[in-house]
PDB file of C-alpha atoms and ligand atoms in Angstrom:
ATOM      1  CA  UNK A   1      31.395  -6.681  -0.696  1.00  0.00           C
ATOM      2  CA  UNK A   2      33.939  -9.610   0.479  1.00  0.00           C
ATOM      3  CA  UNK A   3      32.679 -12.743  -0.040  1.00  0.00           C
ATOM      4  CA  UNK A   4      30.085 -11.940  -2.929  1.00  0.00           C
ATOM      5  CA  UNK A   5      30.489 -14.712  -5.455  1.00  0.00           C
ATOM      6  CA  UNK A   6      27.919 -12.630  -7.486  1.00  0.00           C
ATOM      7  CA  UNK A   7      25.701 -15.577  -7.850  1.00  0.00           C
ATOM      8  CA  UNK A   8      22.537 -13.121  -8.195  1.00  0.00           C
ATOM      9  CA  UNK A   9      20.851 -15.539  -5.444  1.00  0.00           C
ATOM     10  CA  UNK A  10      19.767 -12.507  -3.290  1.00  0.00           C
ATOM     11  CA  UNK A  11      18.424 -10.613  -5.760  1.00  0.00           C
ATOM     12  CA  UNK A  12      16.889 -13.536  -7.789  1.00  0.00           C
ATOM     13  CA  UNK A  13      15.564 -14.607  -4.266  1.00  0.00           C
ATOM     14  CA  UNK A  14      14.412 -11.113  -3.169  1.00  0.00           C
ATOM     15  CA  UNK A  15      14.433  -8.421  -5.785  1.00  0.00           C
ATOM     16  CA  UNK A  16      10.525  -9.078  -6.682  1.00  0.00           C
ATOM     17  CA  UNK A  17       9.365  -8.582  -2.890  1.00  0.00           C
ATOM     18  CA  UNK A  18      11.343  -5.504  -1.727  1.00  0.00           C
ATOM     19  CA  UNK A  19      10.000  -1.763  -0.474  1.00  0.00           C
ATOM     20  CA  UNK A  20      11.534   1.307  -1.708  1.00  0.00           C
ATOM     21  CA  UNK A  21      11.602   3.890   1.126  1.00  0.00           C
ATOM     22  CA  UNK A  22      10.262   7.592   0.505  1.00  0.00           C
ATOM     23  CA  UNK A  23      13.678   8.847   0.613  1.00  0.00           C
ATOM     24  CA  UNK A  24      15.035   6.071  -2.046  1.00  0.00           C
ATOM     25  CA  UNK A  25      11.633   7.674  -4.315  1.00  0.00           C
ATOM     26  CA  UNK A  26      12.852  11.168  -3.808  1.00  0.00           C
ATOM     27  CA  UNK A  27      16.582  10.818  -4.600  1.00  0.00           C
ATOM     28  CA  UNK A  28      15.156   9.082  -8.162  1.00  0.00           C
ATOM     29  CA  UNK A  29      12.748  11.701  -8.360  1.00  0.00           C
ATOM     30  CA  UNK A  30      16.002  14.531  -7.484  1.00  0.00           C
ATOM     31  CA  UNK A  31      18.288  12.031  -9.931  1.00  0.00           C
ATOM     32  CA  UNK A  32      15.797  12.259 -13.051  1.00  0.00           C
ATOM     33  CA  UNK A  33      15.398   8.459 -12.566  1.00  0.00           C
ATOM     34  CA  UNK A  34      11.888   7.924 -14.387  1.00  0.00           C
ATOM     35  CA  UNK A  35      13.828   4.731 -16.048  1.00  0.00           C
ATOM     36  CA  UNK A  36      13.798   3.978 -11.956  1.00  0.00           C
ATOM     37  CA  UNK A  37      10.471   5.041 -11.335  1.00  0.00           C
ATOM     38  CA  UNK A  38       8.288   3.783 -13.477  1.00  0.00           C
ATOM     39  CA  UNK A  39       9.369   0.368 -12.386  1.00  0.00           C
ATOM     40  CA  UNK A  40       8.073   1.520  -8.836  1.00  0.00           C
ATOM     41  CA  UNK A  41       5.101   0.698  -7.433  1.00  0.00           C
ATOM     42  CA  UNK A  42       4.142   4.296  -5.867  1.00  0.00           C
ATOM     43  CA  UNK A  43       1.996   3.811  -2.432  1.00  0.00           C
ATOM     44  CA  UNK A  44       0.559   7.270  -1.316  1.00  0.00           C
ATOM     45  CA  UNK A  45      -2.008   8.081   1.720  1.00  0.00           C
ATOM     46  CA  UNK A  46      -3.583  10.991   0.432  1.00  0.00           C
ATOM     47  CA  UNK A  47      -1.848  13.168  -1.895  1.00  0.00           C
ATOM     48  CA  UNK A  48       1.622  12.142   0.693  1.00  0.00           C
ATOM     49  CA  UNK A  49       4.076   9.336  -1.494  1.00  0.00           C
ATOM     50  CA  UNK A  50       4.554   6.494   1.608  1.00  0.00           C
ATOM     51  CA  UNK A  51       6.476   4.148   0.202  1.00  0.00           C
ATOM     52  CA  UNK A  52       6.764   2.108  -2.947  1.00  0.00           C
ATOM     53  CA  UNK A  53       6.965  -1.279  -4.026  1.00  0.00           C
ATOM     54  CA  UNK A  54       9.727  -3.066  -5.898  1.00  0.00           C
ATOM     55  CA  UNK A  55       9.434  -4.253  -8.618  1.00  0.00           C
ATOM     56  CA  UNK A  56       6.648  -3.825 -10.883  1.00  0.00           C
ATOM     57  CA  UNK A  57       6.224  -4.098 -14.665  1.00  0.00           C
ATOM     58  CA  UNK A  58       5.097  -1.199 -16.793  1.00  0.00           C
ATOM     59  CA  UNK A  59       1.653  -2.661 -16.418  1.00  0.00           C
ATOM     60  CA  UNK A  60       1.880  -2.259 -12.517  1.00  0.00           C
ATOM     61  CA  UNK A  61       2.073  -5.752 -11.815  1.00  0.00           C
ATOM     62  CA  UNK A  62       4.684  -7.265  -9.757  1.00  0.00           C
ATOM     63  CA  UNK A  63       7.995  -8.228 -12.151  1.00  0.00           C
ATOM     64  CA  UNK A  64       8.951 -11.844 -12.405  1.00  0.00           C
ATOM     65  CA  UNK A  65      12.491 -10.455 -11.928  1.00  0.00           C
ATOM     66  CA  UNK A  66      14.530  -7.400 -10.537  1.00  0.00           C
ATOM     67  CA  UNK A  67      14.753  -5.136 -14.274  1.00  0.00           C
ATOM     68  CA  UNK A  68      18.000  -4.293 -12.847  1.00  0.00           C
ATOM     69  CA  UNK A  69      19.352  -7.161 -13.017  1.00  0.00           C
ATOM     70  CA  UNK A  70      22.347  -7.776 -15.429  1.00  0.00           C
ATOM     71  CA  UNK A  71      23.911 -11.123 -16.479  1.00  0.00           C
ATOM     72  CA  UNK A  72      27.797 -10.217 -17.598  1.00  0.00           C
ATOM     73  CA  UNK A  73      29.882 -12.105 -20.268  1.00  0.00           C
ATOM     74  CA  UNK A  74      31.645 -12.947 -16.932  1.00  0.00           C
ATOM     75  CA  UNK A  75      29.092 -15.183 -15.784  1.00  0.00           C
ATOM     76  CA  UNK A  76      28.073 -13.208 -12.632  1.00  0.00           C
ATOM     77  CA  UNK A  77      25.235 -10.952 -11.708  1.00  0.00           C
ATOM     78  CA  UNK A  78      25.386  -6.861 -11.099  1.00  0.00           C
ATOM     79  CA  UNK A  79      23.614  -4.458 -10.002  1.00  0.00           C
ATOM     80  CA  UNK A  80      22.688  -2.157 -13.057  1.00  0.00           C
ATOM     81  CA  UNK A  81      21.442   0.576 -10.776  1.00  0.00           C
ATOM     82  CA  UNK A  82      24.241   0.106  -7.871  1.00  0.00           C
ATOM     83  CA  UNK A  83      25.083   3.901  -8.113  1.00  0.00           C
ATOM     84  CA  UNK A  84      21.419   4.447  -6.683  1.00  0.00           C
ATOM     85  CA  UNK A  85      19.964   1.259  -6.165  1.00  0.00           C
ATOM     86  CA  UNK A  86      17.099   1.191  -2.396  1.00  0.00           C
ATOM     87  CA  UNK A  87      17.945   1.275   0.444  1.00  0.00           C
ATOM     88  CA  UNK A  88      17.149  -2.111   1.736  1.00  0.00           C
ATOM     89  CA  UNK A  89      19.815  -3.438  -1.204  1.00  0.00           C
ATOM     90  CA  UNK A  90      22.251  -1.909   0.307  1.00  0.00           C
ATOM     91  CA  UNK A  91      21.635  -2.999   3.817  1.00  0.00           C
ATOM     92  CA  UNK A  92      21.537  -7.063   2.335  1.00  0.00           C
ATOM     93  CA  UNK A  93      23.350  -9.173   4.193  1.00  0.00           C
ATOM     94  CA  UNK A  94      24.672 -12.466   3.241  1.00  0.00           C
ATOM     95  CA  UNK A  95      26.151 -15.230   5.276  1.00  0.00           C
ATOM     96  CA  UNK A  96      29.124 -15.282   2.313  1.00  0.00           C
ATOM     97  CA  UNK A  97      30.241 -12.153   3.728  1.00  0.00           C
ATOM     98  CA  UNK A  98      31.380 -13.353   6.563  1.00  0.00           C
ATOM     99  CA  UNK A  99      33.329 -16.735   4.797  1.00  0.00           C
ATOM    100  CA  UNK A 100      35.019 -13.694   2.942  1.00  0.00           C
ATOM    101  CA  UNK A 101      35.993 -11.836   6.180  1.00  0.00           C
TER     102      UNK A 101
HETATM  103  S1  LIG B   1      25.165 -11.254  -1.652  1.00  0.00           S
HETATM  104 FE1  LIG B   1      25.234 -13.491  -1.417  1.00  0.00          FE
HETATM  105  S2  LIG B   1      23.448 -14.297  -2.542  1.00  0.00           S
HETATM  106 FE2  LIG B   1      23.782 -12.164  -3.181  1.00  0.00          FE
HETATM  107  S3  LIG B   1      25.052 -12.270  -5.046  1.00  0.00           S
HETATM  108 FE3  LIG B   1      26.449 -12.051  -3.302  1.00  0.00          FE
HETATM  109  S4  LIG B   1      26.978 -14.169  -2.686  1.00  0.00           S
HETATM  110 FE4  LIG B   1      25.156 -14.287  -3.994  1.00  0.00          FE
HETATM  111  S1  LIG B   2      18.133  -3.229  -7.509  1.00  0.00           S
HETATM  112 FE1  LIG B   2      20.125  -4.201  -7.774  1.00  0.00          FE
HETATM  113  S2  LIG B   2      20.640  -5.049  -5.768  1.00  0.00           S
HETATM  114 FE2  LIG B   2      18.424  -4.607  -5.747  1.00  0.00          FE
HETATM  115  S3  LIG B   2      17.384  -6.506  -6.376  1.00  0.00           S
HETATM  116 FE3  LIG B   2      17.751  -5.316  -8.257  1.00  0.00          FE
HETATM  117  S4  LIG B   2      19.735  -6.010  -9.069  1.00  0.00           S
HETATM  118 FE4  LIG B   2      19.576  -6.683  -6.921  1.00  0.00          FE
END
């Protein structure tokens, strides 16, 4: 996106507190993603999957950080599941977007 300096702020910020939605926990499921999945924290009502929480250790308990987040020789942050990564990632919005307009 314009105006991404790649700082990792967002997900640093964010990436611990986010909801995966039931469609994001099929396409993993579709994809073969368990790498994805077991870092999910499945909600179900019943035997029905409602929605998931991001991001939790292999324990279950919340993660300190995103597990998908890479620091490059570069210096800046990326996404190491941006080919699939939920739905609410992709709808961020940062106010640097628009100072890259
Ligand atoms: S979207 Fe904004 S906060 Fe997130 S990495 Fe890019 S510049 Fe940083
Ligand atoms: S999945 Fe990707 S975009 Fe979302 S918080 Fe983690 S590193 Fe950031």
């Amino acid at each position: 996106m314009a105006g991404c300096t790649q700082c990792g702020e967002c997900c640093k910020k964010y990436g611990m507190r986010l909801e995966a939605t039931t469609l994001d926990i099929a396409r993993w499921a579709f994809e073969g993603r368990q790498d994805i999945l077991a870092r999910v924290g499945i909600e179900r009502q019943g035997t029905e999957v409602t929605g998931g929480r991001l991001w939790v250790d292999p324990d279950g308990r919340r993660a300190s950080v995103c597990p998908f987040l890479e620091l490059r020789a570069d210096g800046k942050y990326y996404c190491g599941i941006q080919e699939t990564k939920p739905e609410t990632c992709t709808a961020h919005w940062c106010r640097n977007y628009i100072e890259g307009m």
